[in-house]
Tab-separated table of C-alpha atoms in Angstrom:
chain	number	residue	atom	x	y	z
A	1	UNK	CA	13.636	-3.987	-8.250
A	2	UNK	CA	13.519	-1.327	-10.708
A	3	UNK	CA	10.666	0.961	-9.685
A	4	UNK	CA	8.492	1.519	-6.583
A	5	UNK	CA	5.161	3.671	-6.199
A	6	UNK	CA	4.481	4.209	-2.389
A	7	UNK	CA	0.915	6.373	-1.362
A	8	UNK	CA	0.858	7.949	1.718
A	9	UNK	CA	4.439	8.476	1.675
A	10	UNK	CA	4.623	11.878	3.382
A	11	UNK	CA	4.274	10.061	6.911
A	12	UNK	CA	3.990	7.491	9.148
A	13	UNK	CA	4.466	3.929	7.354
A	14	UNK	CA	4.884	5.342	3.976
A	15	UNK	CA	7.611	7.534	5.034
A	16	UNK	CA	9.243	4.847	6.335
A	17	UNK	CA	8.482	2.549	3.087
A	18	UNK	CA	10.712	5.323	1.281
A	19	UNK	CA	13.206	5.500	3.922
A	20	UNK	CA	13.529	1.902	4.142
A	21	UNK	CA	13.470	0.880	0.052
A	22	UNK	CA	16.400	3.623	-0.104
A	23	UNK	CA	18.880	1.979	2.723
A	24	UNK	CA	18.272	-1.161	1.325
A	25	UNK	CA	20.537	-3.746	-0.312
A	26	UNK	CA	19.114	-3.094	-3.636
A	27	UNK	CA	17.446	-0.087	-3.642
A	28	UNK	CA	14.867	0.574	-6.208
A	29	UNK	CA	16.190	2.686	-9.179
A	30	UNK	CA	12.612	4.548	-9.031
A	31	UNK	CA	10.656	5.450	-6.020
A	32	UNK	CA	7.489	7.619	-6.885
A	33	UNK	CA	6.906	8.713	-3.612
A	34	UNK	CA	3.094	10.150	-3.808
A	35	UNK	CA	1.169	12.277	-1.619
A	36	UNK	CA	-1.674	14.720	-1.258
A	37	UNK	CA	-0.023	17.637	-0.779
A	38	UNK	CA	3.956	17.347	-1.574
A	39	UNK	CA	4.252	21.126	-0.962
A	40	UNK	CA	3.521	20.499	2.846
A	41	UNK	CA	5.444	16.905	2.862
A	42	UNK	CA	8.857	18.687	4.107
A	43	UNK	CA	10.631	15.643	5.578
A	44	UNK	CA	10.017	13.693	1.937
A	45	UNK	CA	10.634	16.721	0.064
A	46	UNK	CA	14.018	16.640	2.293
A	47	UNK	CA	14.261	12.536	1.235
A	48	UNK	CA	13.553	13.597	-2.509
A	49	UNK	CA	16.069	16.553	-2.222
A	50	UNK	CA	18.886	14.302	-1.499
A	51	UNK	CA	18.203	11.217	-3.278
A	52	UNK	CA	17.834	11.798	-6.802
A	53	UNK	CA	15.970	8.203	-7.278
A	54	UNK	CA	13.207	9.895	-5.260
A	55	UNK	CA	9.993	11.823	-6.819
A	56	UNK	CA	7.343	13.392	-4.956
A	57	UNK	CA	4.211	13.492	-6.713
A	58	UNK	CA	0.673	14.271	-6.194
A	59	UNK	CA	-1.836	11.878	-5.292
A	60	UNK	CA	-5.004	12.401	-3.716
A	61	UNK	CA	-6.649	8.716	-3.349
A	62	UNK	CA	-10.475	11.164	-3.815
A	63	UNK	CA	-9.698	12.479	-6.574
A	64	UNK	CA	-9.118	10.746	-10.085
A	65	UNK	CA	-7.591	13.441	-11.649
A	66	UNK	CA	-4.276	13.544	-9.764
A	67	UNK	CA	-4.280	9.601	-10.545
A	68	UNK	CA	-4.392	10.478	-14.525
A	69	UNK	CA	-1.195	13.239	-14.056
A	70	UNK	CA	0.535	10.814	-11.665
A	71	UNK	CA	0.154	8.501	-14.070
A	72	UNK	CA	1.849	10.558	-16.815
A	73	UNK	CA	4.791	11.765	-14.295
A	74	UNK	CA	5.580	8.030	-13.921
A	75	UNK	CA	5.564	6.955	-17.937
A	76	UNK	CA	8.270	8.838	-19.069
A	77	UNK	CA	10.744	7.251	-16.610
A	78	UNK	CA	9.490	3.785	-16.602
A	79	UNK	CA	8.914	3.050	-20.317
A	80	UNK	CA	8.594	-0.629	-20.982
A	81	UNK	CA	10.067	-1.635	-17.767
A	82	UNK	CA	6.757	-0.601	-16.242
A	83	UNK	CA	5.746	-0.448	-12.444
A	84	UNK	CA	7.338	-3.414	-10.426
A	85	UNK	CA	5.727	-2.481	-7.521
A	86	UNK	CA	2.566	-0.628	-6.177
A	87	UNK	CA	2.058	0.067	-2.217
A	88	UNK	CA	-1.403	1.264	-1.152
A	89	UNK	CA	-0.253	2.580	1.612
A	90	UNK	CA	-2.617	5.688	1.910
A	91	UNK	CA	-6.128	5.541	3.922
A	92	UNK	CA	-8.305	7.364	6.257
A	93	UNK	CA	-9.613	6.340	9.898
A	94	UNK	CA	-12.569	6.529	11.741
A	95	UNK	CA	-11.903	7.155	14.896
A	96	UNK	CA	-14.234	5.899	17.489
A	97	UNK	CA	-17.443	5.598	15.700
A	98	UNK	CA	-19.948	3.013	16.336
A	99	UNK	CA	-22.468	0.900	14.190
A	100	UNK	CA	-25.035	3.337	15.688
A	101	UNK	CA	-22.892	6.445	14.788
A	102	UNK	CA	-21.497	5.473	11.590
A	103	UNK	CA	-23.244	7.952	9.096
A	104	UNK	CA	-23.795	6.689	5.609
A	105	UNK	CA	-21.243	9.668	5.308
A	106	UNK	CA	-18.867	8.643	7.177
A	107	UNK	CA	-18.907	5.464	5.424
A	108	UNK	CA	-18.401	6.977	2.105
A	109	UNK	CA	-15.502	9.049	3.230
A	110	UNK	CA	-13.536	5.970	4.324
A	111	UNK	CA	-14.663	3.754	1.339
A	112	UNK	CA	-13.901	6.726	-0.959
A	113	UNK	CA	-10.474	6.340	-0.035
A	114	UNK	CA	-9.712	3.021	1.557
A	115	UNK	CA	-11.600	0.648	-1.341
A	116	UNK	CA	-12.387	2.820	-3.897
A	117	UNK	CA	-9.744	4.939	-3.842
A	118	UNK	CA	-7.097	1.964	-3.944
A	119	UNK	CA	-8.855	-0.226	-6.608
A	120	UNK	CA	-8.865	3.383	-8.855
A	121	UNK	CA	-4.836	3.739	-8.284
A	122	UNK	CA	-4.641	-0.031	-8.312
A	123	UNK	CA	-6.408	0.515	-12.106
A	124	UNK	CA	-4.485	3.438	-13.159
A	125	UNK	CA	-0.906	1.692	-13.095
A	126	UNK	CA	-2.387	-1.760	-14.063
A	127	UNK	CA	-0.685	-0.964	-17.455
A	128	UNK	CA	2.185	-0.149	-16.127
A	129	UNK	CA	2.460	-3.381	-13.757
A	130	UNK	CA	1.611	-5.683	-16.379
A	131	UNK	CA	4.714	-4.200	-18.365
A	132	UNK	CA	6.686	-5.001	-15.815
A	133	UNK	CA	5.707	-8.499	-15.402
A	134	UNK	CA	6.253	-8.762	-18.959
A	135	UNK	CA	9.533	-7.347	-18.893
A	136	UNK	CA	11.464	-8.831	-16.328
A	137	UNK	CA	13.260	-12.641	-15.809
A	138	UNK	CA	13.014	-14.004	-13.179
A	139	UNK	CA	13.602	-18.177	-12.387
A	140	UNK	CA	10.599	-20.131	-13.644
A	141	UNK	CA	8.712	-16.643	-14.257
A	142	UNK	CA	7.716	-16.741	-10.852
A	143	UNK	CA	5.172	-13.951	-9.322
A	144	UNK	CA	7.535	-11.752	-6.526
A	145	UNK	CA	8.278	-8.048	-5.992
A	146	UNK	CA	10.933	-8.088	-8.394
A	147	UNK	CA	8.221	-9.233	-11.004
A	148	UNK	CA	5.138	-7.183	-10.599
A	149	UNK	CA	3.419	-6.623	-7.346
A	150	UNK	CA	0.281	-5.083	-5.880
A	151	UNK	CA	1.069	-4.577	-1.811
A	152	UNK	CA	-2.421	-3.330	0.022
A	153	UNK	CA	-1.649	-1.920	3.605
A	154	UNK	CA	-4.569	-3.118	5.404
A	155	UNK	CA	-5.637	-3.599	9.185
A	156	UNK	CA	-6.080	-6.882	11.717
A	157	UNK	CA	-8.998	-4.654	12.391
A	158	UNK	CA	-10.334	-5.929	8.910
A	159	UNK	CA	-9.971	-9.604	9.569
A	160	UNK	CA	-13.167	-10.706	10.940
A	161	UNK	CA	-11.884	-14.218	12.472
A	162	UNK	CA	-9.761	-11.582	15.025
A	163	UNK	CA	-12.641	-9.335	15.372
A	164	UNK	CA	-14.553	-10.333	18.430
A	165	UNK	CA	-11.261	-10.062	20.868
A	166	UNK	CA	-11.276	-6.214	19.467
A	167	UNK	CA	-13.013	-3.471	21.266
A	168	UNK	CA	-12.397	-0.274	19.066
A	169	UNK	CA	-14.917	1.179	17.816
A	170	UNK	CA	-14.155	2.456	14.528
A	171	UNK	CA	-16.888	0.588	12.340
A	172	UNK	CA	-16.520	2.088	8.463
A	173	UNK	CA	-12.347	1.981	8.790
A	174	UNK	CA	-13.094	-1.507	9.687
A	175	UNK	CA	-15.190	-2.784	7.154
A	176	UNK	CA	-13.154	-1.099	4.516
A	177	UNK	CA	-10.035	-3.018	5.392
A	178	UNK	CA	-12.192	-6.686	5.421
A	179	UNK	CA	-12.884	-5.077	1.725
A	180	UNK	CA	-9.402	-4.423	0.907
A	181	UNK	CA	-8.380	-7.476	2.232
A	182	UNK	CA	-11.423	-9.144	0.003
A	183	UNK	CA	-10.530	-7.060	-3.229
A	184	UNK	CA	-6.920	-8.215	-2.799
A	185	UNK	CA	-7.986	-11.744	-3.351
A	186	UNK	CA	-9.828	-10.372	-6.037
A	187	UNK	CA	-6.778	-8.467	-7.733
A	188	UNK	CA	-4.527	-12.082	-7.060
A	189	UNK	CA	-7.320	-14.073	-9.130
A	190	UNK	CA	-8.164	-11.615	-12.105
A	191	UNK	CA	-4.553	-10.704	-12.414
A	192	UNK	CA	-2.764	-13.709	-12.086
A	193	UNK	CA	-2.848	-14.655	-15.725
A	194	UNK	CA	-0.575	-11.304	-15.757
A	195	UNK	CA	1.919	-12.755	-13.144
A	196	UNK	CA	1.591	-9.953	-10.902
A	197	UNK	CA	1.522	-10.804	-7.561
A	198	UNK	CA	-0.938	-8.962	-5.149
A	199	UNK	CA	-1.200	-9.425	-1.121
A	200	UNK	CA	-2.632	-7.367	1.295
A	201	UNK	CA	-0.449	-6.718	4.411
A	202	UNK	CA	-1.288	-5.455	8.219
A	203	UNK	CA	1.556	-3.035	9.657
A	204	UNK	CA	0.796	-3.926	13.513
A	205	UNK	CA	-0.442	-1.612	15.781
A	206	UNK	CA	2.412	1.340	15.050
A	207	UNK	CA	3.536	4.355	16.180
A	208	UNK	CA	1.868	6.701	13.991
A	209	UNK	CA	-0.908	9.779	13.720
A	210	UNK	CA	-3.087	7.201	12.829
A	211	UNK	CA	-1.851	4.119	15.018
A	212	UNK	CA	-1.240	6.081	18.145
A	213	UNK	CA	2.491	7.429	19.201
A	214	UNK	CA	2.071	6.837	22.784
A	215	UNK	CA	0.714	3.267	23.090
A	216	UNK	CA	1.486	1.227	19.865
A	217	UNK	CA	4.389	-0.683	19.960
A	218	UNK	CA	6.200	-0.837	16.754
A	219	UNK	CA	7.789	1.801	15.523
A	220	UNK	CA	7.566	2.421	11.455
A	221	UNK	CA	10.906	1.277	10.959
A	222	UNK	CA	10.470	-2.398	12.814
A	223	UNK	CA	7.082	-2.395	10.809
A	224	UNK	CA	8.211	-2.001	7.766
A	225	UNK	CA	11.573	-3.788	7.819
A	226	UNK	CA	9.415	-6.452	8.617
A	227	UNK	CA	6.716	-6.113	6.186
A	228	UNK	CA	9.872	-6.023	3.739
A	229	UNK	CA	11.335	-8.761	4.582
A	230	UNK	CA	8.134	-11.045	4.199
A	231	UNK	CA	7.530	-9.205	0.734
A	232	UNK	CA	11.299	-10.546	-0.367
A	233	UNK	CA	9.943	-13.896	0.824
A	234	UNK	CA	6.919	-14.085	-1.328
A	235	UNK	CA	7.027	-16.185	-4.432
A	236	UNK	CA	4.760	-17.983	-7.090
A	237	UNK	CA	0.982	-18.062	-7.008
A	238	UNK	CA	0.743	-19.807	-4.056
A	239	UNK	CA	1.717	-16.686	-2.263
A	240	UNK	CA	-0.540	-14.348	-3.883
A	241	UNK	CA	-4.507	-13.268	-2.542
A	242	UNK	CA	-3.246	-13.667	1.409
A	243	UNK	CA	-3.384	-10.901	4.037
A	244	UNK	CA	-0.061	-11.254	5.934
A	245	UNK	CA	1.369	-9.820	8.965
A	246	UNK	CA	4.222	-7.406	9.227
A	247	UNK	CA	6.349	-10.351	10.986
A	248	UNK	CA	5.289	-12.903	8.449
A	249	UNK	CA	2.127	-14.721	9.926
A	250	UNK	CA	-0.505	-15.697	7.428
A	251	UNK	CA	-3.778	-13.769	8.786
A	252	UNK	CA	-7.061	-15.683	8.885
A	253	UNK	CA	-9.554	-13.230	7.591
């Protein structure tokens, strides 16, 4: 895999994402490790420090401008290789919030970031992906991470078949990932002529800010190995437009 753009890599699963892509087999020759405030990101600067295949950028999934300069920090060092792969990692929550509750605020806040926000990053290195796609062999040119991939971190609290053995509360974070899950599919059918692969992918319930440290079971490391280890696995068309759990499991949605 030649490059790897992770948001929301300053913590939590995206942290890990970077830790994890590093001690691999094959470690990427690029990780663009992308956050909304790198100055504050002091265990990634740490990462970035000692591992020159490591950059820190900004990335603020609300604001379009720090896509545009991300963008141009990545360019230079990819050329025509391009982009081979693209985690949306980054989103907001919304904690404990009813139908009743949920402002139409609220709702934009999360889908600012969550759909928006990822479809508008997604966008920005679409270029760059399809370079890669172009650019790289692979056996029967088949769609896989080593190709050209779009990876969306989404939820099982977006996957409406699971929804009514759920009781949180957390309405717009909800509905946003059943979006993301839907605008995945979308991304695997438009950009499929491309050969870039693009799945959508639920991390478990894991220790994290987000997740919860105390209860969740998974740590970030046995999430993402896992969610790793299924991405290795995925190949050809057939493969692309599913939500899939961090273990492997095909999520009805």
């Amino acid at each position: 895999m030649f490059s790897v753009l992770v948001t929301g890599a300053n913590r939590g699963i995206g942290l890990a994402f970077v830790r994890q892509l590093l001690s691999s087999a094959k470690p990427p020759v690029n990780i663009f490790a992308c956050c909304r405030t790198p100055e504050n990101a002091v265990e990634l600067q740490s990462i970035a420090n000692s591992n020159s295949s490591v950059t820190v950028l900004k990335l603020d999934l609300s604001d379009k401008l720090t896509y545009e300069d991300a963008v141009k920090r990545v360019e230079p060092v990819v050329g025509e290789q391009g982009l081979s792969l693209l985690i949306n990692n980054a989103g907001v929550d919304s904690f404990g919030i009813n139908v009743e509750n949920t402002s139409a605020e609220e709702a934009e806040r999360v889908f600012k970031v969550n759909v928006t926000g990822t479809l508008g990053v997604t966008l920005a290195f679409l270029p760059s992906l399809r370079r890669s796609a172009k650019f790289t062999c692979s056996d029967e040119d088949t769609m896989s991470i080593e190709k050209s991939a779009i990876v969306n971190i989404t939820s099982h609290l977006g996957c409406i078949s699971l929804h009514k053995d759920m009781n949180i509360t957390n309405t717009a974070y909800k509905v946003s990932k059943a979006a993301l899950i839907m605008l995945t599919n979308c991304m695997s059918i438009d950009f499929a002529a491309d050969g870039i692969l693009a799945v959508a992918m639920s991390p478990g319930w894991v220790q994290t800010d987000m997740g919860g440290k105390d209860e969740a079971p998974l740590t970030p490391k046995e999430s993402v190995c896992g969610m790793l280890a299924t991405l290795d696995k995925l190949k050809g068309l057939e493969a692309s437009g599913k939500c899939y759990g961090y273990n492997g499991d095909i999520l009805s949605w």
